[in-house]
């Protein structure tokens, strides 16, 4: 197996440089010609400027603007960052050792870089704040969901922790605030959830269930209840869809049952969903871990402020 060449570029803003391998066969005369075709979302003039500025680097150094196309060559570069709205909430470290970091992620902060959220993400913030450039997520939470996130320190151990989630060996417990409906609780919801690429919402369809959630009404105050949600599977937006399907959509949900537009700089009325408990057998330390979030849901703790 061919060994992967390490990037000659250091991280920037906690982000690794993008890596691109040229095809082994091609009719491009220059590296610029190939990059313009390979990166259609980047203006050709911007690619040329990056080459002139020495920002696209190969194993032997910066690639010149007139450099010939070399079949099989590898280049690295840092992408231009989007303009982001700062998320005015802090991450708090719940636990840290040489193998893992567990944090409480606030509402509105994305877990990992994606689309319009790059620097303002839990992963990038933690790499900078903790000084751990190799930090990687073992799982994810929606941007609007708060609570516990597990990160892995050493790359060679990442797969072992991710396998726990794949094999459903992690006990995950969520808390939600939602209306009190006419349904009978506790309840177990089973449905088939589909999430199509490029479509912002997931939806339920007929067929063999692939999503299972246990729902318990813990207590109520008038028309509002505090629920315990235990997902037995991990489909996209599963908890939000299942609560909406029960007729008790989670407070602050702008996706279900109806899609509502919300500006990225609007940090009011966050989704009242919290990843409250993570419990799992640590595959490296050989002990059972249990972590509980220190965050609270505002609609329950201080409804007037929410």
Coordinates of C-alpha atoms in Angstrom, one line a residue:
X1 CA 0.0 0.0 0.0
X2 CA 1.4 3.4 -1.0
X3 CA 2.1 5.6 2.0
X4 CA 0.1 8.9 2.1
X5 CA 2.5 11.9 1.8
X6 CA 2.1 14.3 4.7
X7 CA 0.9 17.8 3.8
X8 CA 3.7 20.4 3.6
X9 CA 1.3 23.1 4.7
X10 CA 0.5 23.6 8.4
X11 CA -3.1 23.9 9.6
X12 CA -4.7 27.4 9.2
X13 CA -7.4 28.4 11.6
X14 CA -7.4 24.8 12.9
X15 CA -8.1 23.5 9.4
X16 CA -6.0 21.0 7.4
X17 CA -5.0 22.0 3.9
X18 CA -7.1 20.5 1.1
X19 CA -5.3 17.7 -0.8
X20 CA -5.8 17.1 -4.5
X21 CA -4.2 14.4 -6.7
X22 CA -3.9 14.9 -10.4
X23 CA -5.2 12.1 -12.7
X24 CA -2.5 9.8 -14.2
X25 CA -3.8 10.5 -17.7
X26 CA -4.8 13.9 -19.1
X27 CA -4.4 16.3 -21.9
X28 CA -3.9 19.5 -19.9
X29 CA -0.8 21.5 -20.7
X30 CA -0.5 23.2 -17.3
X31 CA -1.4 22.7 -13.7
X32 CA -3.5 25.8 -14.0
X33 CA -5.6 24.4 -16.8
X34 CA -6.4 21.3 -14.8
X35 CA -7.2 23.2 -11.6
X36 CA -9.6 25.5 -13.4
X37 CA -11.5 22.4 -14.7
X38 CA -11.2 20.5 -11.4
X39 CA -12.4 23.4 -9.2
X40 CA -15.4 24.8 -11.1
X41 CA -16.7 26.7 -8.0
X42 CA -13.6 28.8 -7.8
X43 CA -13.1 31.6 -10.2
X44 CA -10.2 30.9 -12.7
X45 CA -8.7 34.3 -11.8
X46 CA -8.6 33.3 -8.1
X47 CA -6.9 30.0 -8.9
X48 CA -4.3 31.9 -11.0
X49 CA -3.7 34.4 -8.1
X50 CA -3.2 31.5 -5.6
X51 CA -0.6 30.0 -7.9
X52 CA 1.2 33.4 -8.3
X53 CA 1.1 33.9 -4.5
X54 CA 2.6 30.4 -3.9
X55 CA -0.5 29.2 -2.1
X56 CA -0.8 25.9 -4.0
X57 CA 2.1 23.6 -3.0
X58 CA 3.4 20.3 -4.3
X59 CA 5.9 17.9 -2.7
X60 CA 8.8 20.0 -4.0
X61 CA 7.3 23.4 -3.1
X62 CA 5.0 26.0 -4.6
X63 CA 3.5 25.3 -7.9
X64 CA 4.1 28.1 -10.4
X65 CA 1.4 29.7 -12.6
X66 CA 3.1 28.3 -15.7
X67 CA 4.0 24.9 -14.2
X68 CA 3.2 21.9 -16.5
X69 CA 0.6 19.4 -15.7
X70 CA 2.3 16.4 -14.0
X71 CA 0.2 13.2 -14.1
X72 CA -0.3 11.8 -10.6
X73 CA 1.0 14.8 -8.8
X74 CA -0.4 15.8 -5.4
X75 CA -1.0 19.4 -4.4
X76 CA -2.2 21.1 -1.2
X77 CA -3.8 24.4 -0.6
X78 CA -6.0 26.2 1.9
X79 CA -9.5 27.1 0.6
X80 CA -10.8 30.7 0.9
X81 CA -13.0 30.8 4.0
X82 CA -16.6 32.0 3.8
X83 CA -17.7 35.1 5.7
X84 CA -19.1 33.7 9.0
X85 CA -21.3 35.2 11.7
X86 CA -19.5 34.6 15.1
X87 CA -21.5 32.3 17.4
X88 CA -21.6 34.1 20.7
X89 CA -21.6 31.0 22.9
X90 CA -18.7 29.1 24.5
X91 CA -17.7 25.5 24.4
X92 CA -17.1 23.9 27.8
X93 CA -14.8 20.9 28.3
X94 CA -16.5 18.2 30.3
X95 CA -13.6 15.7 30.3
X96 CA -10.2 15.4 28.7
X97 CA -7.4 12.9 28.8
X98 CA -4.7 11.7 26.3
X99 CA -7.3 9.8 24.2
X100 CA -10.6 11.7 24.2
X101 CA -12.2 15.1 24.8
X102 CA -15.8 15.5 25.7
X103 CA -17.4 18.9 25.4
X104 CA -20.8 20.6 25.9
X105 CA -21.6 22.2 22.5
X106 CA -23.9 25.2 22.6
X107 CA -26.9 25.7 20.3
X108 CA -26.1 27.3 16.9
X109 CA -22.5 26.0 16.7
X110 CA -21.9 23.4 14.0
X111 CA -20.0 20.3 15.0
X112 CA -17.6 20.2 12.0
X113 CA -16.8 22.4 9.0
X114 CA -19.4 22.3 6.3
X115 CA -20.9 24.8 3.8
X116 CA -21.1 28.2 5.4
X117 CA -19.8 27.1 8.7
X118 CA -16.0 26.5 8.9
X119 CA -14.2 28.4 11.5
X120 CA -17.3 28.8 13.7
X121 CA -17.5 25.1 14.4
X122 CA -16.8 23.0 17.5
X123 CA -14.0 21.1 15.8
X124 CA -12.0 24.1 14.6
X125 CA -12.5 26.0 17.8
X126 CA -11.3 23.1 19.9
X127 CA -8.2 22.5 17.8
X128 CA -7.2 26.1 18.3
X129 CA -8.2 26.5 21.9
X130 CA -6.8 23.1 23.1
X131 CA -3.8 23.1 20.8
X132 CA -4.6 19.6 19.5
X133 CA -4.3 19.7 15.7
X134 CA -5.1 16.0 15.3
X135 CA -8.5 16.3 17.2
X136 CA -11.3 14.6 15.3
X137 CA -15.0 14.0 16.0
X138 CA -16.3 10.5 16.9
X139 CA -19.9 11.6 16.0
X140 CA -21.9 14.8 15.3
X141 CA -24.8 16.9 16.5
X142 CA -27.0 19.2 14.5
X143 CA -25.9 22.8 14.6
X144 CA -29.1 23.8 16.5
X145 CA -28.8 20.9 19.0
X146 CA -26.8 21.5 22.2
X147 CA -25.0 19.0 24.4
X148 CA -22.3 16.3 24.6
X149 CA -19.9 15.7 21.8
X150 CA -17.0 13.2 21.8
X151 CA -13.7 14.0 20.1
X152 CA -10.7 11.7 19.7
X153 CA -7.2 13.0 20.2
X154 CA -5.0 10.5 18.3
X155 CA -5.8 9.6 14.7
X156 CA -4.9 5.9 15.2
X157 CA -7.7 5.6 17.9
X158 CA -10.4 7.4 16.0
X159 CA -11.8 4.4 14.3
X160 CA -12.2 2.4 17.5
X161 CA -14.5 5.2 19.0
X162 CA -16.4 5.7 15.8
X163 CA -17.1 2.0 15.7
X164 CA -18.9 2.3 19.0
X165 CA -21.5 4.5 17.4
X166 CA -21.7 2.4 14.3
X167 CA -22.3 -0.7 16.3
X168 CA -24.8 1.0 18.6
X169 CA -22.7 0.5 21.7
X170 CA -23.2 4.1 22.9
X171 CA -26.1 4.9 25.2
X172 CA -27.4 8.3 24.1
X173 CA -30.1 10.2 26.1
X174 CA -31.6 13.5 25.1
X175 CA -33.8 16.0 26.8
X176 CA -36.4 18.0 25.0
X177 CA -39.1 20.6 25.8
X178 CA -42.3 20.3 23.8
X179 CA -46.0 20.7 24.1
X180 CA -48.0 18.2 26.1
X181 CA -50.1 16.3 23.6
X182 CA -52.9 13.7 23.7
X183 CA -50.5 10.8 23.2
X184 CA -49.8 8.0 25.7
X185 CA -46.3 8.0 27.2
X186 CA -43.9 6.3 27.4
X187 CA -44.0 5.4 23.7
X188 CA -41.7 3.8 21.2
X189 CA -41.7 5.4 17.7
X190 CA -40.7 3.4 14.7
X191 CA -40.6 4.7 11.2
X192 CA -38.6 4.8 8.0
X193 CA -36.7 8.1 7.6
X194 CA -35.1 9.2 4.3
X195 CA -32.7 12.1 3.9
X196 CA -31.9 13.0 0.3
X197 CA -28.7 14.8 -0.7
X198 CA -29.2 18.5 -1.2
X199 CA -32.7 18.5 0.5
X200 CA -32.6 20.4 3.8
X201 CA -35.2 18.3 5.6
X202 CA -35.6 14.6 6.1
X203 CA -39.0 12.9 5.8
X204 CA -40.8 9.7 6.7
X205 CA -41.9 7.2 4.1
X206 CA -43.7 3.9 4.1
X207 CA -41.5 0.8 4.5
X208 CA -39.4 -1.2 6.9
X209 CA -38.5 1.0 9.9
X210 CA -34.9 2.2 10.1
X211 CA -35.4 4.7 13.0
X212 CA -36.5 3.9 16.5
X213 CA -36.9 6.3 19.4
X214 CA -38.2 5.8 23.0
X215 CA -40.1 8.8 24.3
X216 CA -40.9 9.5 27.9
X217 CA -42.8 12.5 29.4
X218 CA -40.8 13.2 32.5
X219 CA -42.9 16.1 33.9
X220 CA -45.2 18.8 32.7
X221 CA -46.1 22.3 33.6
X222 CA -49.5 23.3 32.1
X223 CA -49.3 22.8 28.3
X224 CA -45.5 22.3 28.2
X225 CA -43.6 19.1 29.0
X226 CA -40.0 17.9 29.6
X227 CA -39.3 14.7 27.7
X228 CA -36.5 12.1 27.8
X229 CA -35.6 10.8 24.3
X230 CA -33.6 7.7 23.8
X231 CA -32.7 7.0 20.1
X232 CA -32.0 3.3 19.4
X233 CA -30.8 4.3 15.9
X234 CA -29.1 7.4 14.5
X235 CA -31.0 8.8 11.5
X236 CA -30.7 12.4 10.4
X237 CA -33.2 14.6 12.4
X238 CA -34.7 11.4 13.9
X239 CA -35.7 12.9 17.2
X240 CA -37.2 16.0 15.7
X241 CA -39.2 14.1 13.1
X242 CA -40.5 11.6 15.7
X243 CA -41.6 14.3 18.1
X244 CA -43.4 16.2 15.3
X245 CA -45.0 12.9 14.3
X246 CA -46.4 12.5 17.8
X247 CA -48.0 15.9 17.6
X248 CA -45.5 17.4 20.0
X249 CA -42.9 19.2 17.9
X250 CA -39.8 20.3 19.9
X251 CA -40.0 24.0 20.9
X252 CA -37.9 26.2 18.6
X253 CA -37.8 23.7 15.8
X254 CA -37.7 25.6 12.5
X255 CA -37.7 22.4 10.3
X256 CA -40.5 20.3 11.7
X257 CA -43.4 20.1 11.2
X258 CA -43.1 23.3 9.0
X259 CA -39.9 24.8 7.5
X260 CA -39.3 28.4 8.7
X261 CA -36.5 30.6 7.5
X262 CA -34.1 31.8 10.2
X263 CA -31.2 34.1 9.6
X264 CA -27.7 32.8 10.6
X265 CA -27.3 35.7 13.0
X266 CA -30.6 35.1 14.8
X267 CA -29.6 33.3 18.0
X268 CA -33.0 33.7 19.6
X269 CA -35.4 30.8 20.6
X270 CA -33.0 27.9 20.1
X271 CA -34.2 24.4 19.5
X272 CA -35.0 22.9 22.9
X273 CA -33.1 19.7 22.4
X274 CA -30.1 18.7 24.5
X275 CA -27.8 15.7 24.2
X276 CA -27.8 15.1 27.9
X277 CA -26.0 11.7 28.4
X278 CA -23.3 9.7 26.7
X279 CA -22.3 6.3 28.1
X280 CA -20.0 3.8 26.4
X281 CA -17.3 1.2 27.0
X282 CA -14.0 3.0 26.4
X283 CA -12.2 0.8 23.8
X284 CA -8.8 2.2 24.8
X285 CA -8.9 2.7 28.5
X286 CA -11.0 -0.5 29.1
X287 CA -13.5 1.2 31.4
X288 CA -17.1 2.2 31.1
X289 CA -17.6 6.0 30.7
X290 CA -20.7 8.0 31.5
X291 CA -20.9 11.8 30.9
X292 CA -23.8 14.1 31.7
X293 CA -24.2 17.6 30.2
X294 CA -24.1 20.6 32.4
X295 CA -26.3 22.6 30.1
X296 CA -30.0 23.3 30.7
X297 CA -32.9 24.0 28.3
X298 CA -34.0 27.6 28.7
X299 CA -37.7 27.0 27.8
X300 CA -37.9 24.8 30.9
X301 CA -35.5 26.5 33.3
X302 CA -36.4 30.1 32.5
X303 CA -39.3 30.1 30.0
X304 CA -39.8 33.9 30.2
X305 CA -36.3 34.5 29.0
X306 CA -36.6 32.0 26.2

